[in-house]
Amino acid sequence: MESFFWQVNDDYIKSLNMLSKKLRFAQVDPLLNASKALKDIKQELERLRKKALSKVSAYVIGIFSSMRKPGTNIQILQQNLLQKYRHLVLFLKEHGIEKYNDVCAAYVDKMNKVLSEDFRVYLEALESLKLDIGVSTDVIGYDANVVDLIPRGREQLRNHRFMFSLGERSNILKEIDQPGLVPCISEANSLKYPYEVIFRSLQKLLMDTASSEYIFIKAFFRDESMFYRVFEGPVAVIDENMKLTLANSHDAICLMLMICITKKHQLVMSNRRLPCLDTYLDKALIYLWPRFKTVFDMYIQSLYQCDAKMLWVDGTHPHHIVRCYMEFTASLIQLNAECGDGQVSSVT
């Protein structure tokens, strides 16, 4: 492998292109096929073809294997090395479809595993940065009075109300295409984030990785269907995490922000003119809207079950339930104006 690496230079590629032209000419010219001259060299051409197929496929698969080495910058490797040798893959595709399929299968297998592990590690790191804002009892009509809230401490009280008030959480929609979180830096500074911030970072990484991979596959293999096989693993990792997260999410503001983030990411991918994440982003919305409706219904049901008499404990200040309701309603109105498509109105 190493000795062959030094043989794959411009001279080797020129020789390979010459062989490709001769093989192509011998295949398509009926007069040449019937000639005695071709019969004299046909065996030699076939020998050269098989030898080239074997060497080229082994070389390219060897490059793919190096992608699993720790610290490998896959995008740099793709741009600086694989793009330079894309003619090797075109040779395989034209003159040895079985070898070409072997190379494609090797690439899909390697990248599926590498990217799946990368996203799994990133997700685990992001989970440690999550700020827990609310639980199932933290709904508008739940009687979280002084007895319940004071033992939680001021920070917990702030987080409890945080789930009803949009406030500065809306800033995430202005940072939609900014670089994602770097977990080690956030941990070093003891920073925690509402889940929508983590969600945006995850999808930002997914968008950038998918965009780079889609462009590369389309240029190098000329078979964009390979992209979807490569990303089966990474998307499965993200889907599993999303289902688990949504099942335990009772923060309607977060869910609505996640919907807005996904819609804006759809626009980002549309502006890039890349369709590779259309299915994923559509599916994300299919997951998010029903969960939002479920949590929203929990909020409304809690109001129905609320004892109206307790709202008048202190006639000089609005009860915290009234404040939560007002803040939540204002937040939904703002988010609906930001990126609503009528579904919030239908839910409400």
Short mmCIF file of C-alpha atoms in Angstrom, two decimals:
data_model
loop_
_atom_site.label_atom_id
_atom_site.label_comp_id
_atom_site.label_asym_id
_atom_site.label_seq_id
_atom_site.Cartn_x
_atom_site.Cartn_y
_atom_site.Cartn_z
CA MET A 1 0.00 0.00 0.00
CA GLU A 2 2.69 2.47 1.03
CA SER A 3 4.84 1.72 -2.04
CA PHE A 4 1.84 2.07 -4.29
CA PHE A 5 1.02 5.44 -2.70
CA TRP A 6 4.15 6.92 -4.24
CA GLN A 7 3.22 5.45 -7.61
CA VAL A 8 -0.15 7.25 -7.66
CA ASN A 9 1.08 10.52 -9.02
CA ASP A 10 0.29 12.60 -12.08
CA ASP A 11 2.22 10.22 -14.35
CA TYR A 12 0.32 7.21 -13.07
CA ILE A 13 -3.03 8.96 -13.57
CA LYS A 14 -2.04 9.92 -17.13
CA SER A 15 -1.16 6.29 -17.85
CA LEU A 16 -4.46 5.18 -16.32
CA ASN A 17 -6.38 7.63 -18.50
CA MET A 18 -4.57 6.32 -21.60
CA LEU A 19 -5.49 2.76 -20.64
CA SER A 20 -9.08 3.85 -20.08
CA LYS A 21 -9.25 5.37 -23.59
CA LYS A 22 -7.86 2.21 -25.16
CA LEU A 23 -10.30 0.00 -23.27
CA ARG A 24 -13.18 2.26 -24.22
CA PHE A 25 -12.12 2.32 -27.87
CA ALA A 26 -11.82 -1.45 -27.99
CA GLN A 27 -15.29 -1.85 -26.49
CA VAL A 28 -17.24 0.56 -28.70
CA ASP A 29 -15.64 0.15 -32.16
CA PRO A 30 -17.25 -2.87 -33.89
CA LEU A 31 -14.65 -2.91 -36.67
CA LEU A 32 -11.83 -3.04 -34.17
CA ASN A 33 -13.52 -5.87 -32.27
CA ALA A 34 -13.46 -8.00 -35.41
CA SER A 35 -9.87 -7.17 -36.29
CA LYS A 36 -6.95 -9.54 -35.87
CA ALA A 37 -4.87 -6.70 -34.38
CA LEU A 38 -7.19 -6.45 -31.39
CA LYS A 39 -7.04 -10.19 -30.82
CA ASP A 40 -3.28 -9.89 -30.52
CA ILE A 41 -3.43 -7.24 -27.78
CA LYS A 42 -6.80 -8.03 -26.16
CA GLN A 43 -5.29 -10.40 -23.64
CA GLU A 44 -2.69 -7.82 -22.64
CA LEU A 45 -5.35 -5.10 -22.28
CA GLU A 46 -7.38 -7.37 -20.04
CA ARG A 47 -4.33 -8.12 -17.92
CA LEU A 48 -3.61 -4.40 -17.52
CA ARG A 49 -7.26 -3.70 -16.73
CA LYS A 50 -7.40 -6.28 -13.93
CA LYS A 51 -4.07 -5.15 -12.51
CA ALA A 52 -5.16 -1.49 -12.52
CA LEU A 53 -8.52 -2.33 -10.94
CA SER A 54 -6.85 -4.30 -8.15
CA LYS A 55 -4.26 -1.62 -7.37
CA VAL A 56 -6.62 1.34 -7.59
CA SER A 57 -9.35 -0.24 -5.45
CA ALA A 58 -6.80 -1.29 -2.79
CA TYR A 59 -5.30 2.20 -2.74
CA VAL A 60 -8.64 4.02 -2.42
CA ILE A 61 -9.94 1.63 0.25
CA GLY A 62 -6.66 2.16 2.11
CA ILE A 63 -7.34 5.89 2.18
CA PHE A 64 -10.83 5.25 3.53
CA SER A 65 -9.36 3.12 6.32
CA SER A 66 -7.19 6.02 7.44
CA MET A 67 -10.34 8.04 8.10
CA ARG A 68 -10.92 6.05 11.29
CA LYS A 69 -7.61 7.08 12.81
CA PRO A 70 -8.03 9.44 15.81
CA GLY A 71 -7.48 13.08 14.98
CA THR A 72 -8.05 12.67 11.24
CA ASN A 73 -9.62 15.77 9.68
CA ILE A 74 -11.88 14.04 7.19
CA GLN A 75 -12.89 17.20 5.31
CA ILE A 76 -9.26 18.17 4.71
CA LEU A 77 -8.46 14.63 3.58
CA GLN A 78 -11.39 14.66 1.20
CA GLN A 79 -10.52 18.02 -0.30
CA ASN A 80 -6.74 17.65 -0.60
CA LEU A 81 -6.36 13.96 -1.41
CA LEU A 82 -9.51 12.25 -2.60
CA GLN A 83 -10.59 15.05 -4.92
CA LYS A 84 -7.17 14.90 -6.53
CA TYR A 85 -7.66 11.21 -7.29
CA ARG A 86 -11.32 11.19 -8.29
CA HIS A 87 -10.25 9.85 -11.71
CA LEU A 88 -9.30 6.62 -9.99
CA VAL A 89 -12.88 6.07 -8.89
CA LEU A 90 -14.19 7.01 -12.33
CA PHE A 91 -11.88 4.39 -13.82
CA LEU A 92 -13.31 1.77 -11.47
CA LYS A 93 -16.87 2.80 -12.27
CA GLU A 94 -16.32 2.55 -16.01
CA HIS A 95 -14.12 -0.53 -16.26
CA GLY A 96 -14.76 -2.58 -13.13
CA ILE A 97 -18.21 -2.10 -11.65
CA GLU A 98 -17.69 -4.84 -9.05
CA LYS A 99 -14.54 -3.16 -7.73
CA TYR A 100 -16.33 0.17 -7.84
CA ASN A 101 -19.18 -1.25 -5.75
CA ASP A 102 -16.62 -2.64 -3.28
CA VAL A 103 -15.03 0.81 -2.97
CA CYS A 104 -18.43 2.47 -2.46
CA ALA A 105 -19.41 -0.10 0.17
CA ALA A 106 -16.11 0.44 1.99
CA TYR A 107 -16.60 4.21 2.00
CA VAL A 108 -20.19 3.96 3.24
CA ASP A 109 -19.17 1.53 5.99
CA LYS A 110 -16.23 3.64 7.20
CA MET A 111 -17.99 7.00 7.12
CA ASN A 112 -21.19 5.66 8.64
CA LYS A 113 -19.25 4.36 11.64
CA VAL A 114 -17.00 7.42 11.95
CA LEU A 115 -19.81 9.98 11.76
CA SER A 116 -22.15 7.95 13.98
CA GLU A 117 -19.49 7.85 16.68
CA ASP A 118 -18.67 11.55 16.23
CA PHE A 119 -22.30 12.55 16.73
CA ARG A 120 -22.72 10.16 19.66
CA VAL A 121 -19.71 11.67 21.43
CA TYR A 122 -20.87 15.22 20.68
CA LEU A 123 -24.35 14.47 21.99
CA GLU A 124 -23.00 13.01 25.22
CA ALA A 125 -20.87 16.11 25.72
CA LEU A 126 -23.81 18.41 25.02
CA GLU A 127 -26.03 16.56 27.51
CA SER A 128 -23.73 17.62 30.34
CA LEU A 129 -24.39 21.27 29.42
CA LYS A 130 -28.18 21.03 29.61
CA LEU A 131 -30.00 23.37 31.98
CA ASP A 132 -33.05 21.60 33.44
CA ILE A 133 -35.84 24.13 33.29
CA GLY A 134 -39.08 22.28 34.02
CA VAL A 135 -40.69 18.97 34.91
CA SER A 136 -44.21 17.60 34.48
CA THR A 137 -45.49 19.39 37.60
CA ASP A 138 -44.17 22.74 36.38
CA VAL A 139 -47.31 23.67 34.48
CA ILE A 140 -49.18 26.93 34.63
CA GLY A 141 -51.91 25.90 37.05
CA TYR A 142 -49.75 23.84 39.37
CA ASP A 143 -49.83 25.38 42.84
CA ALA A 144 -46.08 25.95 43.18
CA ASN A 145 -46.40 28.31 46.11
CA VAL A 146 -43.84 29.42 48.68
CA VAL A 147 -43.81 26.01 50.36
CA ASP A 148 -42.83 24.33 47.09
CA LEU A 149 -40.50 26.87 45.56
CA ILE A 150 -38.42 28.32 48.39
CA PRO A 151 -36.67 25.02 49.23
CA ARG A 152 -35.55 24.83 45.60
CA GLY A 153 -33.55 28.02 46.02
CA ARG A 154 -33.58 31.21 43.97
CA GLU A 155 -31.96 29.62 40.93
CA GLN A 156 -34.59 26.91 40.76
CA LEU A 157 -37.32 29.49 41.17
CA ARG A 158 -35.87 31.46 38.28
CA ASN A 159 -35.66 28.33 36.11
CA HIS A 160 -39.25 27.42 37.01
CA ARG A 161 -40.53 30.74 35.69
CA PHE A 162 -38.04 30.62 32.80
CA MET A 163 -40.12 27.94 31.08
CA PHE A 164 -43.07 30.33 30.63
CA SER A 165 -41.18 33.48 29.64
CA LEU A 166 -39.41 33.84 26.30
CA GLY A 167 -37.19 36.75 27.30
CA GLU A 168 -33.60 36.43 26.10
CA ARG A 169 -34.21 32.87 24.93
CA SER A 170 -35.46 34.38 21.65
CA ASN A 171 -31.88 35.47 20.88
CA ILE A 172 -31.20 31.93 19.68
CA LEU A 173 -33.23 32.72 16.55
CA LYS A 174 -30.80 35.54 15.69
CA GLU A 175 -27.83 33.16 15.98
CA ILE A 176 -29.28 30.45 13.79
CA ASP A 177 -26.21 29.87 11.61
CA GLN A 178 -23.53 30.80 14.15
CA PRO A 179 -20.91 28.19 15.17
CA GLY A 180 -22.17 25.58 17.61
CA LEU A 181 -21.17 25.03 21.20
CA VAL A 182 -17.71 23.71 22.03
CA PRO A 183 -18.45 21.49 25.08
CA CYS A 184 -14.96 21.59 26.61
CA ILE A 185 -14.98 25.40 26.64
CA SER A 186 -18.48 25.56 28.10
CA GLU A 187 -17.58 23.03 30.79
CA ALA A 188 -14.42 24.94 31.69
CA ASN A 189 -16.58 28.02 32.27
CA SER A 190 -19.31 26.05 34.11
CA LEU A 191 -21.93 27.16 31.59
CA LYS A 192 -25.37 25.58 31.24
CA TYR A 193 -27.88 26.16 28.45
CA PRO A 194 -31.60 25.69 27.79
CA TYR A 195 -32.12 22.69 25.55
CA GLU A 196 -32.94 24.77 22.46
CA VAL A 197 -29.33 26.06 22.50
CA ILE A 198 -28.04 22.48 22.54
CA PHE A 199 -30.51 21.52 19.81
CA ARG A 200 -29.35 24.35 17.56
CA SER A 201 -25.69 23.39 18.04
CA LEU A 202 -26.45 19.77 17.19
CA GLN A 203 -28.34 20.67 14.04
CA LYS A 204 -25.67 23.19 13.05
CA LEU A 205 -23.07 20.43 13.17
CA LEU A 206 -25.39 18.13 11.25
CA MET A 207 -26.02 20.74 8.55
CA ASP A 208 -22.35 21.55 8.04
CA THR A 209 -21.23 17.91 8.09
CA ALA A 210 -24.03 16.81 5.78
CA SER A 211 -23.41 19.69 3.36
CA SER A 212 -19.70 18.89 3.10
CA GLU A 213 -20.33 15.16 2.74
CA TYR A 214 -23.08 15.58 0.13
CA ILE A 215 -20.96 17.87 -2.04
CA PHE A 216 -17.99 15.52 -1.78
CA ILE A 217 -19.94 12.35 -2.61
CA LYS A 218 -21.65 14.00 -5.55
CA ALA A 219 -18.33 15.20 -6.98
CA PHE A 220 -16.19 12.16 -6.15
CA PHE A 221 -18.53 9.21 -6.68
CA ARG A 222 -21.13 10.96 -8.85
CA ASP A 223 -23.75 9.04 -6.92
CA GLU A 224 -25.60 11.20 -4.41
CA SER A 225 -27.68 8.23 -3.22
CA MET A 226 -24.58 7.12 -1.29
CA PHE A 227 -25.02 10.11 1.01
CA TYR A 228 -28.21 8.69 2.47
CA ARG A 229 -26.53 5.37 3.23
CA VAL A 230 -23.62 7.15 4.90
CA PHE A 231 -25.98 9.18 7.09
CA GLU A 232 -28.28 6.36 8.12
CA GLY A 233 -26.18 5.86 11.25
CA PRO A 234 -25.74 9.52 12.29
CA VAL A 235 -29.42 10.30 11.73
CA ALA A 236 -30.41 7.21 13.74
CA VAL A 237 -28.22 8.43 16.64
CA ILE A 238 -29.85 11.87 16.52
CA ASP A 239 -33.37 10.44 16.15
CA GLU A 240 -32.93 8.21 19.18
CA ASN A 241 -31.71 11.14 21.26
CA MET A 242 -34.54 13.39 20.07
CA LYS A 243 -37.25 10.86 20.90
CA LEU A 244 -35.85 10.37 24.40
CA THR A 245 -35.48 14.12 24.95
CA LEU A 246 -38.97 14.98 23.70
CA ALA A 247 -40.59 12.27 25.83
CA ASN A 248 -39.17 14.00 28.92
CA SER A 249 -39.66 17.59 27.79
CA HIS A 250 -42.34 19.72 29.47
CA ASP A 251 -41.02 23.10 28.35
CA ALA A 252 -43.41 24.40 25.69
CA ILE A 253 -41.28 27.48 25.01
CA CYS A 254 -38.30 25.25 24.29
CA LEU A 255 -40.37 23.05 21.98
CA MET A 256 -41.66 26.06 20.07
CA LEU A 257 -38.14 27.45 19.77
CA MET A 258 -36.96 24.08 18.44
CA ILE A 259 -39.70 24.25 15.81
CA CYS A 260 -38.61 27.76 14.83
CA ILE A 261 -34.95 26.68 14.71
CA THR A 262 -35.80 23.74 12.46
CA LYS A 263 -37.81 25.96 10.10
CA LYS A 264 -34.91 28.41 9.89
CA HIS A 265 -32.48 25.57 9.27
CA GLN A 266 -34.70 24.43 6.42
CA LEU A 267 -34.24 27.90 4.96
CA VAL A 268 -30.46 27.70 5.45
CA MET A 269 -30.30 24.40 3.55
CA SER A 270 -32.58 25.79 0.86
CA ASN A 271 -30.26 28.79 0.42
CA ARG A 272 -27.35 26.36 0.11
CA ARG A 273 -29.41 24.55 -2.55
CA LEU A 274 -28.74 21.22 -0.91
CA PRO A 275 -31.67 18.77 -0.55
CA CYS A 276 -29.75 16.23 1.53
CA LEU A 277 -31.46 17.00 4.88
CA ASP A 278 -34.99 17.63 3.59
CA THR A 279 -36.29 14.33 4.96
CA TYR A 280 -34.56 14.71 8.32
CA LEU A 281 -35.79 18.27 8.91
CA ASP A 282 -39.34 17.38 7.88
CA LYS A 283 -39.25 14.42 10.27
CA ALA A 284 -37.95 16.65 13.08
CA LEU A 285 -41.02 18.86 12.71
CA ILE A 286 -43.23 15.76 12.70
CA TYR A 287 -41.70 14.82 16.07
CA LEU A 288 -41.86 18.34 17.52
CA TRP A 289 -45.39 19.51 16.73
CA PRO A 290 -47.25 16.64 18.44
CA ARG A 291 -45.07 16.96 21.55
CA PHE A 292 -45.68 20.70 21.65
CA LYS A 293 -49.43 20.09 21.44
CA THR A 294 -49.24 17.48 24.22
CA VAL A 295 -47.36 19.83 26.54
CA PHE A 296 -49.60 22.76 25.60
CA ASP A 297 -52.67 20.65 26.45
CA MET A 298 -51.05 19.83 29.82
CA TYR A 299 -50.72 23.55 30.50
CA ILE A 300 -54.36 24.22 29.61
CA GLN A 301 -55.58 21.23 31.60
CA SER A 302 -53.66 22.47 34.64
CA LEU A 303 -55.56 25.76 34.40
CA TYR A 304 -58.90 23.95 34.27
CA GLN A 305 -57.94 22.03 37.40
CA CYS A 306 -56.69 25.11 39.20
CA ASP A 307 -58.67 26.36 42.20
CA ALA A 308 -59.64 29.90 41.24
CA LYS A 309 -59.90 30.93 44.89
CA MET A 310 -56.18 30.58 45.45
CA LEU A 311 -55.48 33.23 42.79
CA TRP A 312 -56.69 35.92 45.22
CA VAL A 313 -54.41 35.24 48.15
CA ASP A 314 -52.87 38.70 47.83
CA GLY A 315 -55.02 41.37 46.23
CA THR A 316 -52.13 43.77 45.67
CA HIS A 317 -50.02 41.62 43.32
CA PRO A 318 -50.88 39.23 40.49
CA HIS A 319 -50.63 35.62 41.53
CA HIS A 320 -47.66 33.76 40.06
CA ILE A 321 -50.05 31.56 38.03
CA VAL A 322 -51.54 34.65 36.41
CA ARG A 323 -48.06 35.97 35.63
CA CYS A 324 -47.03 32.61 34.14
CA TYR A 325 -50.14 32.55 31.95
CA MET A 326 -49.54 36.09 30.71
CA GLU A 327 -45.84 35.45 30.01
CA PHE A 328 -46.57 32.19 28.25
CA THR A 329 -49.29 33.72 26.06
CA ALA A 330 -47.07 36.66 25.11
CA SER A 331 -44.21 34.27 24.29
CA LEU A 332 -46.38 32.18 21.97
CA ILE A 333 -47.68 35.29 20.20
CA GLN A 334 -44.11 36.48 19.63
CA LEU A 335 -42.89 33.10 18.37
CA ASN A 336 -45.94 32.68 16.15
CA ALA A 337 -45.17 36.04 14.56
CA GLU A 338 -41.52 35.02 14.17
CA CYS A 339 -41.99 31.71 12.42
CA GLY A 340 -45.57 30.57 12.76
CA ASP A 341 -47.38 28.81 9.94
CA GLY A 342 -50.85 28.74 11.45
CA GLN A 343 -50.37 25.61 13.53
CA VAL A 344 -50.06 27.55 16.79
CA SER A 345 -53.43 29.17 16.09
CA SER A 346 -54.95 25.77 15.35
CA VAL A 347 -53.51 24.33 18.56
CA THR A 348 -54.75 27.23 20.65
#
